[in-house]
Structures are given as structure tokens and as C-alpha cells.
Coordinates of C-alpha atoms in Angstrom, one line a residue:
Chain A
X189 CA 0.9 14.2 11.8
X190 CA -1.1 12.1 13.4
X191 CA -3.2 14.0 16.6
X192 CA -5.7 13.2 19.1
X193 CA -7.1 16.6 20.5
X194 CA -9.6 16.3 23.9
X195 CA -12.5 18.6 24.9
X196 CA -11.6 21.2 28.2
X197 CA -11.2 20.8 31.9
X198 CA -14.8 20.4 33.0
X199 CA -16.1 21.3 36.8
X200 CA -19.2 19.3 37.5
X201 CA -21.7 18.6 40.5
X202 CA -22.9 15.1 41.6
X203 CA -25.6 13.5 39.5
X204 CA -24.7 15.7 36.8
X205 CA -24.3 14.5 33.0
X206 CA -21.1 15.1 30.8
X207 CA -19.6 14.1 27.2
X208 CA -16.4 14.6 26.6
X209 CA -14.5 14.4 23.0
X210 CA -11.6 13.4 21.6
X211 CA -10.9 14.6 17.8
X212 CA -8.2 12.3 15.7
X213 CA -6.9 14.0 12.6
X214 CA -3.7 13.3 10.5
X215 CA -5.1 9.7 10.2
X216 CA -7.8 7.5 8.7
X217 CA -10.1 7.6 11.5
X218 CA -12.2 5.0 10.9
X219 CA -9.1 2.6 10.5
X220 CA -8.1 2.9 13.9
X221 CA -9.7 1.8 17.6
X222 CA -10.0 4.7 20.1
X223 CA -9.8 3.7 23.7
X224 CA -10.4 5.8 26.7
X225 CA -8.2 5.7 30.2
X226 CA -9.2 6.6 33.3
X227 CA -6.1 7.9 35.6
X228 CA -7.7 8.8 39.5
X229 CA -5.6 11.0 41.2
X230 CA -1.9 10.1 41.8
X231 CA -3.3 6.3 40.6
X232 CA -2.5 4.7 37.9
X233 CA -3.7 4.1 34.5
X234 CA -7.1 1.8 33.8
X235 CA -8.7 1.0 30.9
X236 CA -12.1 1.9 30.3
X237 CA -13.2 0.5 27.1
X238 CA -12.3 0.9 22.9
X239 CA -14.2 1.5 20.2
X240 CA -14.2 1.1 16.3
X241 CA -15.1 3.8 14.8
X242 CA -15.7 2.1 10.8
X243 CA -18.1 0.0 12.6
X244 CA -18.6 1.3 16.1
X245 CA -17.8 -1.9 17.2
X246 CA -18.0 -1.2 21.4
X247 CA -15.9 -2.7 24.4
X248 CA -16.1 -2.1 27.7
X249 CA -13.9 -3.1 30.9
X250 CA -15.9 -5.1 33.3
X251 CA -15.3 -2.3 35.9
X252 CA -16.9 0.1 33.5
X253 CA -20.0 -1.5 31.9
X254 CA -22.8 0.2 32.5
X255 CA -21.3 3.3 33.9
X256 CA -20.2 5.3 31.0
X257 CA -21.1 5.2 27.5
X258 CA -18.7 5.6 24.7
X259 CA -19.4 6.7 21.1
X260 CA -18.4 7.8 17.8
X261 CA -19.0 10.2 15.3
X262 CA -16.6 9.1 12.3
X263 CA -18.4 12.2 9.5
X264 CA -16.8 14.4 11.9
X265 CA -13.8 12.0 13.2
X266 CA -14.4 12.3 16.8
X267 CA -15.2 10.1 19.6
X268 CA -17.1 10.6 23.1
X269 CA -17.1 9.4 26.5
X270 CA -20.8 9.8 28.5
X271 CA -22.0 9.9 31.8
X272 CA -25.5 10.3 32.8
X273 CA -25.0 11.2 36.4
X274 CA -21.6 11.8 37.7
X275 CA -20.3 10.7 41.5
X276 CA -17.9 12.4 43.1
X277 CA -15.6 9.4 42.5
X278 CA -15.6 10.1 38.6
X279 CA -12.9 12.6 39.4
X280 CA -9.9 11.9 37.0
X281 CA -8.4 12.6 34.2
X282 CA -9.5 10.3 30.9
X283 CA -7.1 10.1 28.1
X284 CA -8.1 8.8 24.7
X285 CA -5.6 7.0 22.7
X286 CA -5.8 5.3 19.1
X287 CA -5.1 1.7 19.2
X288 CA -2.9 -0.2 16.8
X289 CA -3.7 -4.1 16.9
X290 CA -1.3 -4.5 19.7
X291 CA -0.7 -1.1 21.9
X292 CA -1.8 2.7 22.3
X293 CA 0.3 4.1 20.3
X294 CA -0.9 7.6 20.2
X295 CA -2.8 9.6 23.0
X296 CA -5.1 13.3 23.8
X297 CA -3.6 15.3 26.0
X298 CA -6.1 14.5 28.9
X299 CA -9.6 15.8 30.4
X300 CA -9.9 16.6 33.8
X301 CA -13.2 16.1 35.3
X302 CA -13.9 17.2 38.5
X303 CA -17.1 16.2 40.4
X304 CA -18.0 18.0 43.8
X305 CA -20.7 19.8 45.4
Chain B
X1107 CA -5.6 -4.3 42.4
X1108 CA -4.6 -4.4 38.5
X1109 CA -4.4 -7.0 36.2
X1110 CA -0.8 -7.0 35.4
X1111 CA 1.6 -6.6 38.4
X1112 CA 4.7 -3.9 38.6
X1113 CA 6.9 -3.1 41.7
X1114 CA 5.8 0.3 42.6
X1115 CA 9.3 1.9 42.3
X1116 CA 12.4 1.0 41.5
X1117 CA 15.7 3.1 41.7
X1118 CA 19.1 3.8 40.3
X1119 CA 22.3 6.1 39.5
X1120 CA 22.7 8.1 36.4
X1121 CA 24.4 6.0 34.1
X1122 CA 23.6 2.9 35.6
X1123 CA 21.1 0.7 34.0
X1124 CA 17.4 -0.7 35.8
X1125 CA 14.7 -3.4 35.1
X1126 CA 11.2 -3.3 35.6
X1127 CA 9.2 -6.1 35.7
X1128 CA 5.5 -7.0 34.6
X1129 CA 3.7 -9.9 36.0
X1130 CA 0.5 -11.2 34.5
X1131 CA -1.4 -14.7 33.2
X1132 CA -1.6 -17.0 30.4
X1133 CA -4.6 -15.0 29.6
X1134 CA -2.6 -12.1 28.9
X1135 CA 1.0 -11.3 28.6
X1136 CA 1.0 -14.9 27.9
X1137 CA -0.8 -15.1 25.0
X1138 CA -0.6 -11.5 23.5
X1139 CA 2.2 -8.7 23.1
X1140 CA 3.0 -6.2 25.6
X1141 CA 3.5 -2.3 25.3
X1142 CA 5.0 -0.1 27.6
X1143 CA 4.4 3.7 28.6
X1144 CA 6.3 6.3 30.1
X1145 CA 4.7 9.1 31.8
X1146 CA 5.6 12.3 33.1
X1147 CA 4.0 14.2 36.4
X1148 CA 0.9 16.1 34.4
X1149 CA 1.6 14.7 30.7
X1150 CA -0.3 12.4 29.1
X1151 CA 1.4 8.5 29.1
X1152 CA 4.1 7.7 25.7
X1153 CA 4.2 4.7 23.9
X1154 CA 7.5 3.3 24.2
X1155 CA 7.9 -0.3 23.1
X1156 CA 5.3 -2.0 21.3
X1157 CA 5.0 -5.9 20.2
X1158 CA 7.1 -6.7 23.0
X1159 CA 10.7 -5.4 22.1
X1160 CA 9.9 -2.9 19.1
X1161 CA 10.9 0.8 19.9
X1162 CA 8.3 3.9 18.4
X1163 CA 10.5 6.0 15.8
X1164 CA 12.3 8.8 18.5
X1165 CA 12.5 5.9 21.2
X1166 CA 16.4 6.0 21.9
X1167 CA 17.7 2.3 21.8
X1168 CA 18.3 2.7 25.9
X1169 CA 15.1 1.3 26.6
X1170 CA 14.4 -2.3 25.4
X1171 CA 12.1 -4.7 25.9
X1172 CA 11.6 -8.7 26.8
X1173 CA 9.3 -11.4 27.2
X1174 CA 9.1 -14.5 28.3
X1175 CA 5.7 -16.5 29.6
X1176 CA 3.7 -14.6 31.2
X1177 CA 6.2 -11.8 32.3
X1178 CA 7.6 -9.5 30.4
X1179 CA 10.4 -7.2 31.1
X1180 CA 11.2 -3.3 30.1
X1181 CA 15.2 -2.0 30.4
X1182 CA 17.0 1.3 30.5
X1183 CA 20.2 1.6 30.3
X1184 CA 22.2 5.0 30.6
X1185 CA 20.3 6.3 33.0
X1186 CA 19.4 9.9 32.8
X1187 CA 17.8 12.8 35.1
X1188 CA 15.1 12.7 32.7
X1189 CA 14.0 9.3 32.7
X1190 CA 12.5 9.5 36.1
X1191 CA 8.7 9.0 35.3
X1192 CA 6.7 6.9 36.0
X1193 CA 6.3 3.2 33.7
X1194 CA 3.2 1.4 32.7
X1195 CA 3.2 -1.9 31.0
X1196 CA -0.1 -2.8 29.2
X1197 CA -1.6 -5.7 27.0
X1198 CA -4.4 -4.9 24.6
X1199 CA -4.7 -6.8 21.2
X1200 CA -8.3 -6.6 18.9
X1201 CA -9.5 -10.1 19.8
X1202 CA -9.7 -9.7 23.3
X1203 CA -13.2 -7.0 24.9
X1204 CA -10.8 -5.3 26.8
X1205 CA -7.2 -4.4 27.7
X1206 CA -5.3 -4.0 31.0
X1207 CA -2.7 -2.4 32.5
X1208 CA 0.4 -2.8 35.2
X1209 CA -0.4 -0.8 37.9
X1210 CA 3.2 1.6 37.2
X1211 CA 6.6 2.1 38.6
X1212 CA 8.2 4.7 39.7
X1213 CA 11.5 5.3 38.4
X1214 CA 13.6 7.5 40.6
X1215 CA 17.5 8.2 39.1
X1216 CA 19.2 9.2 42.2

């Protein structure tokens, strides 16, 4: 069965750095692209970026260059999403989903990160 | 103000059957295949049709889904209670640095 399981709820303060996870299993994980979604409260769904984990191939959404970093470790079949200093408008809830060649056709359960002082 | 365009709700009676639409470009939904995604209040989104048309094993045949140019086109028929979610359309495909999304409907089943 193919899974996607996310790291915890995380409570952060402005300026702050996080990584959060997302570990596949029931799969080939390094045959598969992992994308990460950004969902802002009662917003919609926006894509952040993908990566290939055989190769760590990396793309980002023009909206999120250079503000997050993503990663992958595929010896332990997980991928990351980085921030080096959160703003208060980082508050969401990212999803990770494994990518087929033409849709997301598996997804984590969601982190939600919440940024205040 | 996202990439691929979706009215924000949309609304009909059990049993009855509704359309969603999905606008994009020749950049997108004209040139690539479209997925859509269902998504509960406080659950993660669901793929529900992939490649344009193509239902995920579990997908009832009730929801279909179209394309033509640069719109494609997501249908439910029999509407239930528990369909009311809200829907996402969404184009990614490996060639391209990034993908996008509709910004969702709301389905209400009065």
C-alpha cells in the first residue's frame, strides 16, 4: 500500500527555521516525483515545487523560488521542505504528494505550520 | 489569482447532476492532461480523474471527466450529501518546472 506519512503540527515564531518531512513507503521511492502544496487558510491549493528523488532533479514554482528549499533523502525514502526564517505568512498547511507523469495521485496527510509571535 | 480558472461554487439537488469548469492556456490544459481533486473540510485533497477522463481504482463512474482546448471539464452525476467538497482541477506533466492549479469550487448539494 502505497503511503505518504508527514512530520507533526509545528508552532513556530517569526524568523525561525523549520524542515518538515514526508516519508513514502509501499513504493519505489526513487521512481516517483514528490511535490509539495501549500494550502493558506480557507485558500486554495498552490504548488510549490517537485522533486526526483533517483536524481534529485529540483523544481520550483516561480512564487516559491528562493523561499523554501526542498530536498531528499532516498537511503531513507523521505523528502523535506526548508525554511530558513519563517514569516508569519508561511502559515498553512503543506501536503506532499507523489507525482505520476501526469497528476498527484497520492498525498500526506498535511503539516500545519503556524508562524506567530 | 491562479493559473487555471474555476467558478468558486457551484450548486445542485441530490440526484441531480453538476459541471465544473476549468479554464486555462495553450501553455497548459492545452497542451498537457488534466487531473482533478476532491477535498474534504480538514482532509488532505483525492485524486479523482487523471489523463483527463481516467477514474483512480474506488472512483465511482459518477464523476467523469472532458477536455477540449484549453478547458477541461469535471461531471457528477447522482448527486449525493457526500459529494459536497470542495474540487481542484490541476495540470502538472514531467516536462514542464512546475505545475498549477484551479483555484477550487465549491460544491454545495442542497
Amino acid at each position: 500500500e502505497v503511503q505518504l506519512v508527514q512530520s507533526g503540527a509545528e508552532v513556530k515564531k517569526p524568523g525561525e527555521s523549520l524542515e518538515i518531512s514526508c516519508k513514502g513507503s509501499g513504493y519505489r521511492f526513487t521512481s516517483y516525483w514528490i511535490a509539495w502544496v501549500r494550502q493558506m487558510p480557507g485558500r486554495g491549493l498552490e504548488w510549490m515545487g517537485i522533486i526526483y528523488p533517483g536524481d534529485s532533479d529540483t523544481r520550483y514554482s516561480p512564487s516559491f523560488q528562493g523561499q523554501v528549499t526542498i530536498s531528499a533523502d532516498k537511503s531513507i525514502n523521505t523528502a523535506y521542505l526548508q525554511w530558513t526564517s519563517l514569516k508569519a505568512s508561511d502559515t498553512a498547511i503543506y501536503f506532499c504528494a507523489r507525482a505520476t507523469y501526469s497528476s498527484l495521485d497520492y498525498w500526506g496527510q498535511g503539516t500545519l505550520v503556524t508562524v506567530s509571535s | 489569482q491562479s493559473v487555471l480558472t474555476q467558478p468558486p461554487s457551484v450548486s445542485a439537488a441530490p440526484g441531480q447532476k453538476v459541471t465544473i469548469s476549468c479554464s486555462g492556456s495553450s501553455s497548459n490544459i492545452g497542451k498537457y492532461f488534466v487531473s482533478w481533486y476532491q477535498q474534504f473540510p480538514g482532509t488532505a485533497p483525492k485524486l479523482l480523474i487523471y489523463d483527463n477522463n481516467k477514474r483512480p481504482s474506488g472512483i465511482p463512474d459518477r464523476f467523469s471527466g472532458s477536455k477540449s482546448g484549453t478547458s477541461a471539464t469535471l461531471g457528477i452525476t447522482g448527486l449525493q450529501t457526500g459529494d459536497e467538497a470542495d474540487y481542484y482541477c490541476g495540470v502538472w506533466d514531467s516536462g514542464l518546472s512546475d505545475g498549477v492549479f484551479g483555484g477550487g469550487t465549491k460544491l454545495t448539494v442542497l
